[in-house]
Short mmCIF file of C-alpha atoms in Angstrom, two decimals:
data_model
loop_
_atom_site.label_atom_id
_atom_site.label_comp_id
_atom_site.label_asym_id
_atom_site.label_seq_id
_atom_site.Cartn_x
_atom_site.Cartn_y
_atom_site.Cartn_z
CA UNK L 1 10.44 17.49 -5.62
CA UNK L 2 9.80 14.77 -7.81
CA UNK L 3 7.63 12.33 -5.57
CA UNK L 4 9.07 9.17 -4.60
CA UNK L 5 12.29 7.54 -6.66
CA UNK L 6 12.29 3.66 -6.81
CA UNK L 7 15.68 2.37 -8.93
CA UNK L 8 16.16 0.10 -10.74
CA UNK L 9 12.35 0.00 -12.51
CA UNK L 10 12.88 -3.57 -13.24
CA UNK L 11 15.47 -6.19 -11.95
CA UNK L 12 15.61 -10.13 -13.25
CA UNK L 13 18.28 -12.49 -11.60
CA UNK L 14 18.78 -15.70 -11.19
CA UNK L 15 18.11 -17.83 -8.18
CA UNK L 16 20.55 -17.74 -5.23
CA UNK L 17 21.83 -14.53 -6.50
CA UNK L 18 21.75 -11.06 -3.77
CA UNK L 19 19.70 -8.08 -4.84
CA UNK L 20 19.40 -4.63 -3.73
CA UNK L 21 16.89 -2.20 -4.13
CA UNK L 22 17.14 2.16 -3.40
CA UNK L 23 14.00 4.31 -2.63
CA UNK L 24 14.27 8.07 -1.93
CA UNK L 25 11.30 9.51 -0.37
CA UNK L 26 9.69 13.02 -0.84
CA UNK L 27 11.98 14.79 1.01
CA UNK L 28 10.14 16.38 4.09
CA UNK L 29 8.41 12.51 4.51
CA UNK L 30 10.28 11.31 7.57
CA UNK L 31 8.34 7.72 7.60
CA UNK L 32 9.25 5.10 5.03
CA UNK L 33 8.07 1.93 3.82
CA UNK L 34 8.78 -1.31 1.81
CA UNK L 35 5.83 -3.38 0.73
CA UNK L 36 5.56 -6.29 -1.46
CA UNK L 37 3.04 -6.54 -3.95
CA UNK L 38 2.35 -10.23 -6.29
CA UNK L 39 -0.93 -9.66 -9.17
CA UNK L 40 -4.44 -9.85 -7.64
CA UNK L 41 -2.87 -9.13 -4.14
CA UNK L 42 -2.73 -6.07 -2.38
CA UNK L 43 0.20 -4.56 -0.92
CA UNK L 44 2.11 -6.41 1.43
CA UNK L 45 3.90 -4.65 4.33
CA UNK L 46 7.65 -5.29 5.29
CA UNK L 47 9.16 -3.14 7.41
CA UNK L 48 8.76 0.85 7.93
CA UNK L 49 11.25 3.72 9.52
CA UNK L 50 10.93 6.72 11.08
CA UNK L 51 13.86 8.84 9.95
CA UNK L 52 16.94 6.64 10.25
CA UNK L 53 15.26 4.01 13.06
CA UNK L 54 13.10 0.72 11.34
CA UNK L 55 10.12 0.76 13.93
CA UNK L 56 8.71 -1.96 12.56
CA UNK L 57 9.57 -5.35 10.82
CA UNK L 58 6.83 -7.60 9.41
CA UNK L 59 6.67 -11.17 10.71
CA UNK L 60 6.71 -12.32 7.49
CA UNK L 61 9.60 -11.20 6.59
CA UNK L 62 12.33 -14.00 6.09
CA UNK L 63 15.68 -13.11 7.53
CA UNK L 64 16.99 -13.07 4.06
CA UNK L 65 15.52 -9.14 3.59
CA UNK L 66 16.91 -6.40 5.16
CA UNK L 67 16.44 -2.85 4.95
CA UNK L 68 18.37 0.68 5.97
CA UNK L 69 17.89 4.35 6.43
CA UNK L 70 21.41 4.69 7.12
CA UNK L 71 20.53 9.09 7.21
CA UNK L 72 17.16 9.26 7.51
CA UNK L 73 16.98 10.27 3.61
CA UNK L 74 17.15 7.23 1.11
CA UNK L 75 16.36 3.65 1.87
CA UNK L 76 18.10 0.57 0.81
CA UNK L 77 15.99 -2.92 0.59
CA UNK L 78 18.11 -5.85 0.65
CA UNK L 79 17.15 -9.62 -0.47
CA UNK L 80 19.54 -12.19 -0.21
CA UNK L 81 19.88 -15.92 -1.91
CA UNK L 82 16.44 -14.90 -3.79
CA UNK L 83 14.23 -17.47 -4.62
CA UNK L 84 11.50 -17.97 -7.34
CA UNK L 85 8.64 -16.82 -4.96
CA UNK L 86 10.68 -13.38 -3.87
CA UNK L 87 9.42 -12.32 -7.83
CA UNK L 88 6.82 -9.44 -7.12
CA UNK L 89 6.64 -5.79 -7.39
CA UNK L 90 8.39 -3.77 -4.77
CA UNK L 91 7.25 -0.63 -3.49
CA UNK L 92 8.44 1.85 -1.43
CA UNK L 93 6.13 4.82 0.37
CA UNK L 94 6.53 7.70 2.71
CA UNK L 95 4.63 9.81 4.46
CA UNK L 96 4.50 12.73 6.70
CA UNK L 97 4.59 12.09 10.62
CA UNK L 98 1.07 13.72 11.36
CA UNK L 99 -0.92 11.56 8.24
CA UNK L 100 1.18 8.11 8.61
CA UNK L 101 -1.26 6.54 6.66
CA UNK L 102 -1.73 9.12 3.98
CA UNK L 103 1.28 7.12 1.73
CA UNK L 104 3.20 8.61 -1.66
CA UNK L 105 3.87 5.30 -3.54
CA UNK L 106 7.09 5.15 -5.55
CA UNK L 107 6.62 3.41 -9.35
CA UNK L 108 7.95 -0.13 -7.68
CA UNK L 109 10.61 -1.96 -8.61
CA UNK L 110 9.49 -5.27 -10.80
CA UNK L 111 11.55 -8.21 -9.93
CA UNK L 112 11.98 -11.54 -11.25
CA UNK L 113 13.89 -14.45 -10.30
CA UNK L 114 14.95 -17.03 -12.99
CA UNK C 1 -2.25 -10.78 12.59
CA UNK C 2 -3.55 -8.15 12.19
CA UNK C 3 -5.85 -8.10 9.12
CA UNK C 4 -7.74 -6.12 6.46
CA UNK C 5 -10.66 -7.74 4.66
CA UNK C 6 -11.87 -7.05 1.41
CA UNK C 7 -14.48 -9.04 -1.47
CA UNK C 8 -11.81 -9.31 -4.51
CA UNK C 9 -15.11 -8.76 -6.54
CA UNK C 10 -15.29 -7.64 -9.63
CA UNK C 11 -18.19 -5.56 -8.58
CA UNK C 12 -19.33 -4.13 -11.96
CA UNK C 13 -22.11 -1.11 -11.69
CA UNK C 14 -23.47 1.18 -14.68
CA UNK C 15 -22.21 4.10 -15.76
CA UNK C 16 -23.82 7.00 -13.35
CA UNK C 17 -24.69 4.77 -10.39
CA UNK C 18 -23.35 4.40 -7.03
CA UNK C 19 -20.15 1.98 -6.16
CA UNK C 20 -20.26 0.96 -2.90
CA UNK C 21 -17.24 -0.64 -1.63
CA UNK C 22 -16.81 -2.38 1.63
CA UNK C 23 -13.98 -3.34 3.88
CA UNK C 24 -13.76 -5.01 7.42
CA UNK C 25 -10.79 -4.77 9.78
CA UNK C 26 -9.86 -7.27 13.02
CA UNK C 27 -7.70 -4.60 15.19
CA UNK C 28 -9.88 -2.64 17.06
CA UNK C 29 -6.91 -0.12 18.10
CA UNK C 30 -6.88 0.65 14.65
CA UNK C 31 -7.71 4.50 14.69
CA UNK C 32 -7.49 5.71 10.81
CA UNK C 33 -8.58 4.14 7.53
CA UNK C 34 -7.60 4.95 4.30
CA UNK C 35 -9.12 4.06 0.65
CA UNK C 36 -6.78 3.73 -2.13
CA UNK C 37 -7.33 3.78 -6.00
CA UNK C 38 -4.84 1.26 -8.12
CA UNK C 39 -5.03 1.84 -12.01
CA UNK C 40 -3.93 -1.81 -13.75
CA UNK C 41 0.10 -1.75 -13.78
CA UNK C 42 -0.23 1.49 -11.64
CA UNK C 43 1.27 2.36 -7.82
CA UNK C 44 -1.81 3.12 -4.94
CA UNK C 45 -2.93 6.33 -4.90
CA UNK C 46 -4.43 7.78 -1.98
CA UNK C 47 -8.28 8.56 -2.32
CA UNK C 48 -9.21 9.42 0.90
CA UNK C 49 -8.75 8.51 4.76
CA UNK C 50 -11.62 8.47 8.01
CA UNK C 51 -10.51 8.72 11.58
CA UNK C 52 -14.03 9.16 13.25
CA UNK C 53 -17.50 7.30 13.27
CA UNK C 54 -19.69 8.49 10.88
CA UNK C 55 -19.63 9.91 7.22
CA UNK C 56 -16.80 11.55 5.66
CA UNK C 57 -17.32 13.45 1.95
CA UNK C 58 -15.13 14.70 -0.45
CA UNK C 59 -16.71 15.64 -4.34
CA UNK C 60 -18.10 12.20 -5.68
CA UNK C 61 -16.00 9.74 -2.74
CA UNK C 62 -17.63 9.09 0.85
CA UNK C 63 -16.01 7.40 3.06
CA UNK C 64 -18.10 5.34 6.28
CA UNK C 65 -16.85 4.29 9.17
CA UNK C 66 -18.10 2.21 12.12
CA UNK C 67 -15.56 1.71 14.69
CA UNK C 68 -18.09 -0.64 16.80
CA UNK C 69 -18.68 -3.28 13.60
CA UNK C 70 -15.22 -2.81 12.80
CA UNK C 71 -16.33 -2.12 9.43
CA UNK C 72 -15.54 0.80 6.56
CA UNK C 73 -16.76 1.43 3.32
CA UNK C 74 -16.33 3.73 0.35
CA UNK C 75 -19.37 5.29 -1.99
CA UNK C 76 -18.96 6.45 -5.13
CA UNK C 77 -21.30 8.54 -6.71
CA UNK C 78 -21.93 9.15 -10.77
CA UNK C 79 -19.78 5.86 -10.91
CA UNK C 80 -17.49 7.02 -14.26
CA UNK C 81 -15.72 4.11 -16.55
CA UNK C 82 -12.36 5.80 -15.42
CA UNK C 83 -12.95 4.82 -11.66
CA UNK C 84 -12.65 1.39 -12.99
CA UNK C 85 -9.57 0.24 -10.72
CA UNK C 86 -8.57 -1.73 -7.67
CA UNK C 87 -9.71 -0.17 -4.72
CA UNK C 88 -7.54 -0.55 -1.57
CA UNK C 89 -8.59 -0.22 2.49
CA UNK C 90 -6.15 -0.15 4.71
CA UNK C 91 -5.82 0.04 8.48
CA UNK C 92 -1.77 1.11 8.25
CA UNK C 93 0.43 -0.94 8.01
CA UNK C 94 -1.89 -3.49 6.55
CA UNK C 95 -3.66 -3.65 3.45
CA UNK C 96 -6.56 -5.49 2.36
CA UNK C 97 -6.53 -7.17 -1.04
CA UNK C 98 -8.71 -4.96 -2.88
CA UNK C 99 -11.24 -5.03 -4.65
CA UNK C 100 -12.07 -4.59 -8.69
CA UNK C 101 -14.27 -1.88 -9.39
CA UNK C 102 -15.46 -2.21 -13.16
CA UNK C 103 -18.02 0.71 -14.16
CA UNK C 104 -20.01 -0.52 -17.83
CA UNK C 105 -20.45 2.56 -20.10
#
């Protein structure tokens, strides 16, 4: 097991445009989660599921992101009609039920709007 | 909201002294706290995590909490240049904003 898989590394688009993002956790990590993450900040949090069921969903988060664990294995982030301030870094963790808070942080996936 | 608060810093100590970092939390259900290193350009690594009052050690890291003052903090002893990083607390979910660690050889 290779740790946590983000793809694509990096992703530019232009405004208005739909984007998608994949994580795959370590593989006996049934919780997974999205953060967002802009410089000097720390990591935001989105949303996190426990095999296939999202658990939790920030407040935050505009209607415009979505996010699925369609098997409980890989995750899919979603962000529709992007907009200039959706550029950040992306990152995706999981963790084992008994240490949820002990994450495994995927490499992120950089994205820009233009 | 829940939140997690953190001095952005830099906090800059000599090479060989103690870093003492500090973090403050507003949920008191919060039950577990964990301290994450961030290289520049890097993901969060996991350092270290407290569930209980009190001190908790591992090698050079010790982690503090106090559960009553809401309040948890991270020591570093022998302070090296290459624990110069962001240092994340978070009560999980939520993360605090870090702060800069910058150790002067």
């Amino acid at each position: 097991d290779t740790g946590v898989s983000q793809d694509p590394r990096h992703k530019i688009t232009k405004r208005g445009q739909n984007v998608t993002f994949r994580c795959d956790p370590i593989s006996e990590h049934n919780r997974l989660y999205w953060y967002r993450q802009t410089l000097g900040q720390g990591p935001e949090f989105l949303t996190y599921f426990q095999n296939e069921a999202q658990l939790e969903k920030s407040r935050l988060l505009s209607d415009r992101f979505s996010a699925e664990r369609p098997k409980g294995s890989f995750s899919t982030l979603e962000i529709q009609r992007t907009e200039q301030g959706d550029s950040a870094m992306y990152l995706c963790a999981s963790s084992l039920p008994e240490t949820p808070g002990g994450y495994t942080f995927g490499s992120g996936t950089r994205l820009t709007v233009v | 909201q829940k939140e997690v608060e953190q001095n952005s810093g830099p906090l800059s100590v000599p090479e060989g002294a103690i870093a003492s970092l500090n973090c403050t939390y507003s949920d008191r259900g919060s039950q577990s706290f964990f301290w994450y290193r961030q290289y520049s350009g890097k993901s969060p690594e996991l350092i270290m995590f407290i569930y209980s009052n009190g001190d908790k050690e591992d090698g050079r890291f010790t982690a503090q909490l106090n559960k009553a003052s809401q309040y948890v903090s991270l020591l570093i002893r022998d302070s090296q240049p290459s624990d110069s990083a962001t240092y994340l607390c978070a009560a999980p979910p939520i993360f605090g904003t870090g702060t800069l660690l910058a150790v002067q050889p």
